Amino acid sequence: MAAPPNNPYEPPRTTDLDARPGDAPVVLALSDEALRELVAAAPWVRWLARVTSVAIALSLITGIADIVRSPAAASMAARLFMVGVTTAISTSILAVVRRYAAAADRLRAGDRGAVGQVIAAQVGYFKRIGKILIPVLGLVLIGAFIAIAGVVSR
Amino acid sequence: MSALAGDPNPTGGPPEPSSEDFERLRVAAGWARFAAIAGFVVSLLLALVMVATTLKRWMPGAQTAYAIATTVVSTIAVGGAAGLVWAFARNVSLFFVEGEPALARAFRRLRYFFIVWTLFTGYNAVTTLYWFIAKR
């Protein structure tokens, strides 16, 4: 048991959540409720895959149509690059969402072994999102800096 | 457990993920936490960009209304989704300390996240199409 803090107003430390010697061991098992939540998410993940597919197709069509409509040579390469990058990013996320949806559907159909596949798909999904967010965050920071600098220097 | 349609375990008996699965869950929580923090930053920056661009070129009209509506919806959706992903990661971490019902809470937050993100993706697709048609 940790010693009580000297300061009664001190906020709880993150280490307060750590297991201590003598504590009862935590049983790591998937409860029925947790399983029901995974099953209940399956239709939404499937819908997310469908809607993302439609959004990618729309973005591609409207992007190319915009380029064809006003083919200014200076900005054409930049716009083509943007359409290509956003399509590549969205498609790579869609691939993981589809894998997640397939595993969740198997679980919903009664395949108990699919729990591991759903968890693996969760790792894949968040890992992919995280890796994509690193450069995106940099670009958003630069964009925000430019936008705010434009207002300040006005 | 009630016999629901699509009951994942109709034969009874608890499903038993392996220790590797639980280790993967820990990794998922780590990446989810990072994604949530990045999401909070993006939603904050979106709000700043909205204020900055609105101040810079305020022109009443459909285009300005569209730009503001899109940024407001994006800021709320990204911020809300980041909050749900953060709650997922936090509850997964709690599960390794105190067991259930933290994991059920984590998966519920994840389900809410998928609902929010599906609706937001749909909204984006509809506004993209609307604006493309309106520009013609």
mmCIF file of C-alpha atoms in Angstrom:
data_model
loop_
_atom_site.group_PDB
_atom_site.id
_atom_site.type_symbol
_atom_site.label_atom_id
_atom_site.label_comp_id
_atom_site.label_asym_id
_atom_site.label_seq_id
_atom_site.Cartn_x
_atom_site.Cartn_y
_atom_site.Cartn_z
ATOM 1 C CA MET A 1 0.000 0.000 0.000
ATOM 2 C CA ALA A 2 1.442 3.376 -0.970
ATOM 3 C CA ALA A 3 1.964 6.005 1.701
ATOM 4 C CA PRO A 4 -0.781 8.644 1.772
ATOM 5 C CA PRO A 5 0.202 11.947 0.113
ATOM 6 C CA ASN A 6 1.345 14.782 2.335
ATOM 7 C CA ASN A 7 -0.747 17.274 0.393
ATOM 8 C CA PRO A 8 -4.468 16.412 0.639
ATOM 9 C CA TYR A 9 -5.118 18.516 -2.473
ATOM 10 C CA GLU A 10 -2.607 16.560 -4.564
ATOM 11 C CA PRO A 11 -4.296 14.958 -7.594
ATOM 12 C CA PRO A 12 -4.133 11.165 -7.904
ATOM 13 C CA ARG A 13 -1.023 9.831 -9.638
ATOM 14 C CA THR A 14 -1.187 7.566 -12.673
ATOM 15 C CA THR A 15 0.819 5.018 -10.655
ATOM 16 C CA ASP A 16 -2.186 4.732 -8.314
ATOM 17 C CA LEU A 17 -3.711 2.533 -11.003
ATOM 18 C CA ASP A 18 -0.725 0.137 -11.057
ATOM 19 C CA ALA A 19 -1.098 -3.228 -9.416
ATOM 20 C CA ARG A 20 0.635 -3.563 -6.045
ATOM 21 C CA PRO A 21 2.087 -6.647 -4.372
ATOM 22 C CA GLY A 22 -0.675 -8.355 -2.462
ATOM 23 C CA ASP A 23 -3.427 -7.177 -4.763
ATOM 24 C CA ALA A 24 -5.671 -9.901 -6.153
ATOM 25 C CA PRO A 25 -4.477 -10.935 -9.642
ATOM 26 C CA VAL A 26 -6.577 -9.506 -12.451
ATOM 27 C CA VAL A 27 -8.382 -12.124 -14.493
ATOM 28 C CA LEU A 28 -8.063 -11.217 -18.164
ATOM 29 C CA ALA A 29 -11.145 -12.609 -19.837
ATOM 30 C CA LEU A 30 -13.665 -11.342 -22.322
ATOM 31 C CA SER A 31 -17.053 -10.887 -20.672
ATOM 32 C CA ASP A 32 -20.350 -11.567 -22.432
ATOM 33 C CA GLU A 33 -21.068 -7.837 -22.394
ATOM 34 C CA ALA A 34 -17.753 -7.034 -24.101
ATOM 35 C CA LEU A 35 -18.469 -9.685 -26.707
ATOM 36 C CA ARG A 36 -21.943 -8.250 -27.304
ATOM 37 C CA GLU A 37 -20.374 -4.819 -27.872
ATOM 38 C CA LEU A 38 -17.988 -6.254 -30.472
ATOM 39 C CA VAL A 39 -20.925 -7.936 -32.230
ATOM 40 C CA ALA A 40 -23.072 -4.775 -32.051
ATOM 41 C CA ALA A 41 -20.280 -2.767 -33.710
ATOM 42 C CA ALA A 42 -20.120 -5.128 -36.710
ATOM 43 C CA PRO A 43 -22.903 -3.495 -38.810
ATOM 44 C CA TRP A 44 -21.442 -0.040 -38.204
ATOM 45 C CA VAL A 45 -17.968 -1.148 -39.294
ATOM 46 C CA ARG A 46 -19.525 -2.659 -42.421
ATOM 47 C CA TRP A 47 -21.362 0.621 -43.070
ATOM 48 C CA LEU A 48 -18.168 2.578 -42.500
ATOM 49 C CA ALA A 49 -16.458 0.445 -45.178
ATOM 50 C CA ARG A 50 -19.324 1.056 -47.634
ATOM 51 C CA VAL A 51 -19.572 4.805 -46.990
ATOM 52 C CA THR A 52 -15.778 5.177 -47.203
ATOM 53 C CA SER A 53 -15.779 3.385 -50.581
ATOM 54 C CA VAL A 54 -18.445 5.784 -51.878
ATOM 55 C CA ALA A 55 -16.584 8.808 -50.458
ATOM 56 C CA ILE A 56 -13.336 7.731 -52.151
ATOM 57 C CA ALA A 57 -15.098 7.235 -55.500
ATOM 58 C CA LEU A 58 -16.835 10.631 -55.218
ATOM 59 C CA SER A 59 -13.654 12.401 -54.233
ATOM 60 C CA LEU A 60 -11.792 10.822 -57.153
ATOM 61 C CA ILE A 61 -14.521 11.677 -59.693
ATOM 62 C CA THR A 62 -15.014 15.275 -58.509
ATOM 63 C CA GLY A 63 -11.252 15.838 -58.232
ATOM 64 C CA ILE A 64 -10.586 14.650 -61.791
ATOM 65 C CA ALA A 65 -13.643 16.541 -63.125
ATOM 66 C CA ASP A 66 -12.341 19.754 -61.509
ATOM 67 C CA ILE A 67 -8.958 19.268 -63.147
ATOM 68 C CA VAL A 68 -10.521 18.585 -66.572
ATOM 69 C CA ARG A 69 -12.851 21.584 -66.239
ATOM 70 C CA SER A 70 -10.115 24.138 -65.508
ATOM 71 C CA PRO A 71 -6.804 22.681 -66.664
ATOM 72 C CA ALA A 72 -4.500 25.493 -65.530
ATOM 73 C CA ALA A 73 -1.065 23.983 -66.088
ATOM 74 C CA ALA A 74 0.478 25.563 -62.998
ATOM 75 C CA SER A 75 -1.947 24.049 -60.538
ATOM 76 C CA MET A 76 -2.759 20.846 -62.456
ATOM 77 C CA ALA A 77 0.232 18.911 -61.136
ATOM 78 C CA ALA A 78 -0.462 20.027 -57.569
ATOM 79 C CA ARG A 79 -4.145 19.105 -57.816
ATOM 80 C CA LEU A 80 -3.365 15.741 -59.401
ATOM 81 C CA PHE A 81 -0.872 15.101 -56.604
ATOM 82 C CA MET A 82 -3.471 15.995 -53.956
ATOM 83 C CA VAL A 83 -6.111 13.743 -55.522
ATOM 84 C CA GLY A 84 -3.568 10.898 -55.726
ATOM 85 C CA VAL A 85 -2.380 11.306 -52.132
ATOM 86 C CA THR A 86 -5.862 11.551 -50.593
ATOM 87 C CA THR A 87 -7.063 8.552 -52.626
ATOM 88 C CA ALA A 88 -4.020 6.489 -51.589
ATOM 89 C CA ILE A 89 -4.470 7.385 -47.899
ATOM 90 C CA SER A 90 -8.220 6.718 -47.918
ATOM 91 C CA THR A 91 -7.783 3.418 -49.768
ATOM 92 C CA SER A 92 -5.135 2.224 -47.332
ATOM 93 C CA ILE A 93 -7.514 2.975 -44.411
ATOM 94 C CA LEU A 94 -10.386 1.324 -46.282
ATOM 95 C CA ALA A 95 -8.350 -1.879 -46.618
ATOM 96 C CA VAL A 96 -8.011 -2.107 -42.814
ATOM 97 C CA VAL A 97 -11.680 -1.216 -42.221
ATOM 98 C CA ARG A 98 -12.740 -3.962 -44.643
ATOM 99 C CA ARG A 99 -10.535 -6.466 -42.795
ATOM 100 C CA TYR A 100 -12.126 -5.332 -39.510
ATOM 101 C CA ALA A 101 -15.634 -5.619 -41.008
ATOM 102 C CA ALA A 102 -14.924 -9.136 -42.294
ATOM 103 C CA ALA A 103 -13.665 -10.281 -38.873
ATOM 104 C CA ALA A 104 -16.606 -8.610 -37.078
ATOM 105 C CA ASP A 105 -19.060 -10.279 -39.481
ATOM 106 C CA ARG A 106 -17.494 -13.686 -38.740
ATOM 107 C CA LEU A 107 -17.884 -12.995 -35.011
ATOM 108 C CA ARG A 108 -21.501 -11.967 -35.557
ATOM 109 C CA ALA A 109 -22.097 -15.193 -37.455
ATOM 110 C CA GLY A 110 -20.998 -17.209 -34.419
ATOM 111 C CA ASP A 111 -17.302 -17.861 -35.100
ATOM 112 C CA ARG A 112 -15.724 -17.518 -31.643
ATOM 113 C CA GLY A 113 -12.233 -17.689 -33.092
ATOM 114 C CA ALA A 114 -12.866 -14.364 -34.808
ATOM 115 C CA VAL A 115 -12.394 -12.468 -31.508
ATOM 116 C CA GLY A 116 -8.640 -12.610 -32.034
ATOM 117 C CA GLN A 117 -9.048 -11.426 -35.627
ATOM 118 C CA VAL A 118 -11.215 -8.492 -34.499
ATOM 119 C CA ILE A 119 -8.595 -7.475 -31.943
ATOM 120 C CA ALA A 120 -5.846 -7.825 -34.591
ATOM 121 C CA ALA A 121 -7.946 -5.637 -36.901
ATOM 122 C CA GLN A 122 -8.274 -3.022 -34.129
ATOM 123 C CA VAL A 123 -4.475 -2.908 -33.845
ATOM 124 C CA GLY A 124 -4.161 -2.626 -37.622
ATOM 125 C CA TYR A 125 -6.753 0.143 -37.788
ATOM 126 C CA PHE A 126 -5.316 2.367 -35.063
ATOM 127 C CA LYS A 127 -1.726 1.710 -36.174
ATOM 128 C CA ARG A 128 -2.577 2.729 -39.749
ATOM 129 C CA ILE A 129 -4.460 5.832 -38.574
ATOM 130 C CA GLY A 130 -1.602 6.783 -36.237
ATOM 131 C CA LYS A 131 1.077 6.404 -38.921
ATOM 132 C CA ILE A 132 -0.963 8.466 -41.384
ATOM 133 C CA LEU A 133 -1.677 11.135 -38.767
ATOM 134 C CA ILE A 134 2.020 11.877 -38.176
ATOM 135 C CA PRO A 135 2.621 13.636 -41.561
ATOM 136 C CA VAL A 136 -1.006 14.893 -41.723
ATOM 137 C CA LEU A 137 -0.576 16.580 -38.360
ATOM 138 C CA GLY A 138 2.578 18.280 -39.668
ATOM 139 C CA LEU A 139 0.724 19.551 -42.758
ATOM 140 C CA VAL A 140 -2.237 20.775 -40.676
ATOM 141 C CA LEU A 141 0.165 22.591 -38.338
ATOM 142 C CA ILE A 142 1.831 24.308 -41.312
ATOM 143 C CA GLY A 143 -1.577 25.187 -42.807
ATOM 144 C CA ALA A 144 -2.829 26.597 -39.517
ATOM 145 C CA PHE A 145 0.368 28.604 -39.088
ATOM 146 C CA ILE A 146 0.014 30.082 -42.603
ATOM 147 C CA ALA A 147 -3.686 30.883 -42.084
ATOM 148 C CA ILE A 148 -3.118 32.558 -38.722
ATOM 149 C CA ALA A 149 -0.012 34.412 -39.971
ATOM 150 C CA GLY A 150 -2.103 35.731 -42.882
ATOM 151 C CA VAL A 151 -4.650 37.201 -40.478
ATOM 152 C CA VAL A 152 -2.048 38.667 -38.137
ATOM 153 C CA SER A 153 -0.070 40.319 -40.974
ATOM 154 C CA ARG A 154 -3.209 41.833 -42.512
ATOM 155 C CA MET B 1 -26.487 -14.215 -21.896
ATOM 156 C CA SER B 2 -29.639 -13.771 -23.881
ATOM 157 C CA ALA B 3 -30.019 -15.483 -27.228
ATOM 158 C CA LEU B 4 -29.652 -12.514 -29.541
ATOM 159 C CA ALA B 5 -29.827 -12.607 -33.306
ATOM 160 C CA GLY B 6 -26.278 -13.127 -34.453
ATOM 161 C CA ASP B 7 -25.292 -14.452 -31.035
ATOM 162 C CA PRO B 8 -21.541 -14.968 -31.358
ATOM 163 C CA ASN B 9 -21.518 -17.845 -28.948
ATOM 164 C CA PRO B 10 -24.693 -19.879 -29.354
ATOM 165 C CA THR B 11 -23.191 -23.007 -27.812
ATOM 166 C CA GLY B 12 -22.498 -21.268 -24.489
ATOM 167 C CA GLY B 13 -19.130 -21.145 -22.767
ATOM 168 C CA PRO B 14 -16.999 -18.057 -22.598
ATOM 169 C CA PRO B 15 -14.830 -17.085 -25.553
ATOM 170 C CA GLU B 16 -11.213 -17.115 -24.519
ATOM 171 C CA PRO B 17 -8.859 -14.788 -26.376
ATOM 172 C CA SER B 18 -5.218 -15.805 -26.046
ATOM 173 C CA SER B 19 -2.635 -13.838 -24.086
ATOM 174 C CA GLU B 20 -1.292 -12.696 -27.470
ATOM 175 C CA ASP B 21 -4.700 -11.196 -28.245
ATOM 176 C CA PHE B 22 -4.652 -9.263 -24.983
ATOM 177 C CA GLU B 23 -1.120 -8.087 -25.751
ATOM 178 C CA ARG B 24 -2.371 -6.882 -29.149
ATOM 179 C CA LEU B 25 -5.174 -5.058 -27.371
ATOM 180 C CA ARG B 26 -2.559 -3.222 -25.308
ATOM 181 C CA VAL B 27 -0.781 -2.197 -28.539
ATOM 182 C CA ALA B 28 -4.118 -1.052 -30.032
ATOM 183 C CA ALA B 29 -4.723 1.116 -26.949
ATOM 184 C CA GLY B 30 -1.278 2.709 -27.337
ATOM 185 C CA TRP B 31 -1.885 3.666 -30.970
ATOM 186 C CA ALA B 32 -5.453 4.723 -30.161
ATOM 187 C CA ARG B 33 -4.144 7.096 -27.484
ATOM 188 C CA PHE B 34 -1.740 8.646 -29.987
ATOM 189 C CA ALA B 35 -4.501 8.946 -32.614
ATOM 190 C CA ALA B 36 -6.785 10.586 -30.033
ATOM 191 C CA ILE B 37 -4.176 13.192 -29.075
ATOM 192 C CA ALA B 38 -3.538 13.921 -32.773
ATOM 193 C CA GLY B 39 -7.312 14.175 -33.276
ATOM 194 C CA PHE B 40 -7.624 16.701 -30.444
ATOM 195 C CA VAL B 41 -4.824 18.785 -31.964
ATOM 196 C CA VAL B 42 -6.410 18.619 -35.439
ATOM 197 C CA SER B 43 -9.839 19.647 -34.111
ATOM 198 C CA LEU B 44 -8.290 22.551 -32.193
ATOM 199 C CA LEU B 45 -6.390 23.677 -35.307
ATOM 200 C CA LEU B 46 -9.524 23.342 -37.431
ATOM 201 C CA ALA B 47 -11.303 25.667 -35.031
ATOM 202 C CA LEU B 48 -8.410 28.143 -35.213
ATOM 203 C CA VAL B 49 -8.342 27.974 -39.025
ATOM 204 C CA MET B 50 -12.098 28.584 -39.099
ATOM 205 C CA VAL B 51 -11.784 31.689 -36.931
ATOM 206 C CA ALA B 52 -8.773 32.934 -38.937
ATOM 207 C CA THR B 53 -10.330 32.467 -42.387
ATOM 208 C CA THR B 54 -13.697 33.861 -41.281
ATOM 209 C CA LEU B 55 -11.999 37.000 -39.989
ATOM 210 C CA LYS B 56 -9.881 37.315 -43.129
ATOM 211 C CA ARG B 57 -12.540 37.089 -45.836
ATOM 212 C CA TRP B 58 -16.003 37.490 -44.447
ATOM 213 C CA MET B 59 -18.406 37.483 -47.383
ATOM 214 C CA PRO B 60 -22.013 36.591 -46.644
ATOM 215 C CA GLY B 61 -23.124 33.935 -49.098
ATOM 216 C CA ALA B 62 -23.560 30.243 -49.749
ATOM 217 C CA GLN B 63 -19.841 29.580 -50.104
ATOM 218 C CA THR B 64 -18.974 31.141 -46.739
ATOM 219 C CA ALA B 65 -21.906 29.375 -45.061
ATOM 220 C CA TYR B 66 -20.758 26.070 -46.587
ATOM 221 C CA ALA B 67 -17.163 26.621 -45.473
ATOM 222 C CA ILE B 68 -18.196 27.524 -41.924
ATOM 223 C CA ALA B 69 -20.710 24.663 -41.634
ATOM 224 C CA THR B 70 -18.163 22.144 -42.896
ATOM 225 C CA THR B 71 -15.473 23.362 -40.512
ATOM 226 C CA VAL B 72 -17.857 23.412 -37.528
ATOM 227 C CA VAL B 73 -19.108 19.881 -38.279
ATOM 228 C CA SER B 74 -15.539 18.653 -38.880
ATOM 229 C CA THR B 75 -14.284 20.208 -35.641
ATOM 230 C CA ILE B 76 -17.100 18.674 -33.593
ATOM 231 C CA ALA B 77 -16.864 15.282 -35.311
ATOM 232 C CA VAL B 78 -13.063 15.021 -35.085
ATOM 233 C CA GLY B 79 -13.070 16.263 -31.474
ATOM 234 C CA GLY B 80 -15.887 13.880 -30.493
ATOM 235 C CA ALA B 81 -14.279 10.943 -32.266
ATOM 236 C CA ALA B 82 -10.943 11.712 -30.598
ATOM 237 C CA GLY B 83 -12.702 11.750 -27.207
ATOM 238 C CA LEU B 84 -14.266 8.346 -27.877
ATOM 239 C CA VAL B 85 -10.957 6.861 -29.048
ATOM 240 C CA TRP B 86 -9.272 8.269 -25.941
ATOM 241 C CA ALA B 87 -11.987 6.676 -23.753
ATOM 242 C CA PHE B 88 -11.441 3.362 -25.570
ATOM 243 C CA ALA B 89 -7.688 3.479 -24.887
ATOM 244 C CA ARG B 90 -8.167 4.501 -21.251
ATOM 245 C CA ASN B 91 -10.674 1.723 -20.579
ATOM 246 C CA VAL B 92 -8.410 -0.874 -22.202
ATOM 247 C CA SER B 93 -5.612 0.277 -19.862
ATOM 248 C CA LEU B 94 -8.023 0.051 -16.908
ATOM 249 C CA PHE B 95 -8.976 -3.476 -17.978
ATOM 250 C CA PHE B 96 -5.391 -4.628 -17.450
ATOM 251 C CA VAL B 97 -5.496 -3.180 -13.918
ATOM 252 C CA GLU B 98 -8.953 -4.038 -12.652
ATOM 253 C CA GLY B 99 -10.459 -6.415 -15.219
ATOM 254 C CA GLU B 100 -14.051 -6.150 -16.383
ATOM 255 C CA PRO B 101 -16.313 -4.210 -16.938
ATOM 256 C CA ALA B 102 -13.627 -1.868 -18.338
ATOM 257 C CA LEU B 103 -13.250 -3.859 -21.570
ATOM 258 C CA ALA B 104 -16.990 -3.790 -22.246
ATOM 259 C CA ARG B 105 -16.886 -0.012 -21.722
ATOM 260 C CA ALA B 106 -13.898 0.234 -24.075
ATOM 261 C CA PHE B 107 -15.661 -1.693 -26.840
ATOM 262 C CA ARG B 108 -18.836 0.395 -26.328
ATOM 263 C CA ARG B 109 -16.819 3.602 -26.840
ATOM 264 C CA LEU B 110 -15.284 2.026 -29.941
ATOM 265 C CA ARG B 111 -18.773 1.249 -31.275
ATOM 266 C CA TYR B 112 -19.833 4.854 -30.652
ATOM 267 C CA PHE B 113 -16.683 5.978 -32.481
ATOM 268 C CA PHE B 114 -17.611 3.877 -35.525
ATOM 269 C CA ILE B 115 -21.127 5.362 -35.488
ATOM 270 C CA VAL B 116 -19.802 8.951 -35.316
ATOM 271 C CA TRP B 117 -17.174 8.294 -37.989
ATOM 272 C CA THR B 118 -19.629 6.600 -40.357
ATOM 273 C CA LEU B 119 -22.041 9.547 -40.102
ATOM 274 C CA PHE B 120 -19.212 12.059 -40.550
ATOM 275 C CA THR B 121 -17.833 10.223 -43.605
ATOM 276 C CA GLY B 122 -21.357 10.147 -45.063
ATOM 277 C CA TYR B 123 -21.793 13.874 -44.389
ATOM 278 C CA ASN B 124 -18.478 14.578 -46.144
ATOM 279 C CA ALA B 125 -19.490 12.505 -49.178
ATOM 280 C CA VAL B 126 -22.873 14.249 -49.448
ATOM 281 C CA THR B 127 -21.412 17.768 -49.120
ATOM 282 C CA THR B 128 -18.676 16.950 -51.650
ATOM 283 C CA LEU B 129 -21.304 15.835 -54.151
ATOM 284 C CA TYR B 130 -23.608 18.777 -53.374
ATOM 285 C CA TRP B 131 -20.860 21.335 -53.776
ATOM 286 C CA PHE B 132 -19.613 19.720 -56.998
ATOM 287 C CA ILE B 133 -23.131 19.909 -58.502
ATOM 288 C CA ALA B 134 -23.728 23.439 -57.188
ATOM 289 C CA LYS B 135 -20.500 24.702 -58.815
ATOM 290 C CA ARG B 136 -21.556 23.576 -62.305
#
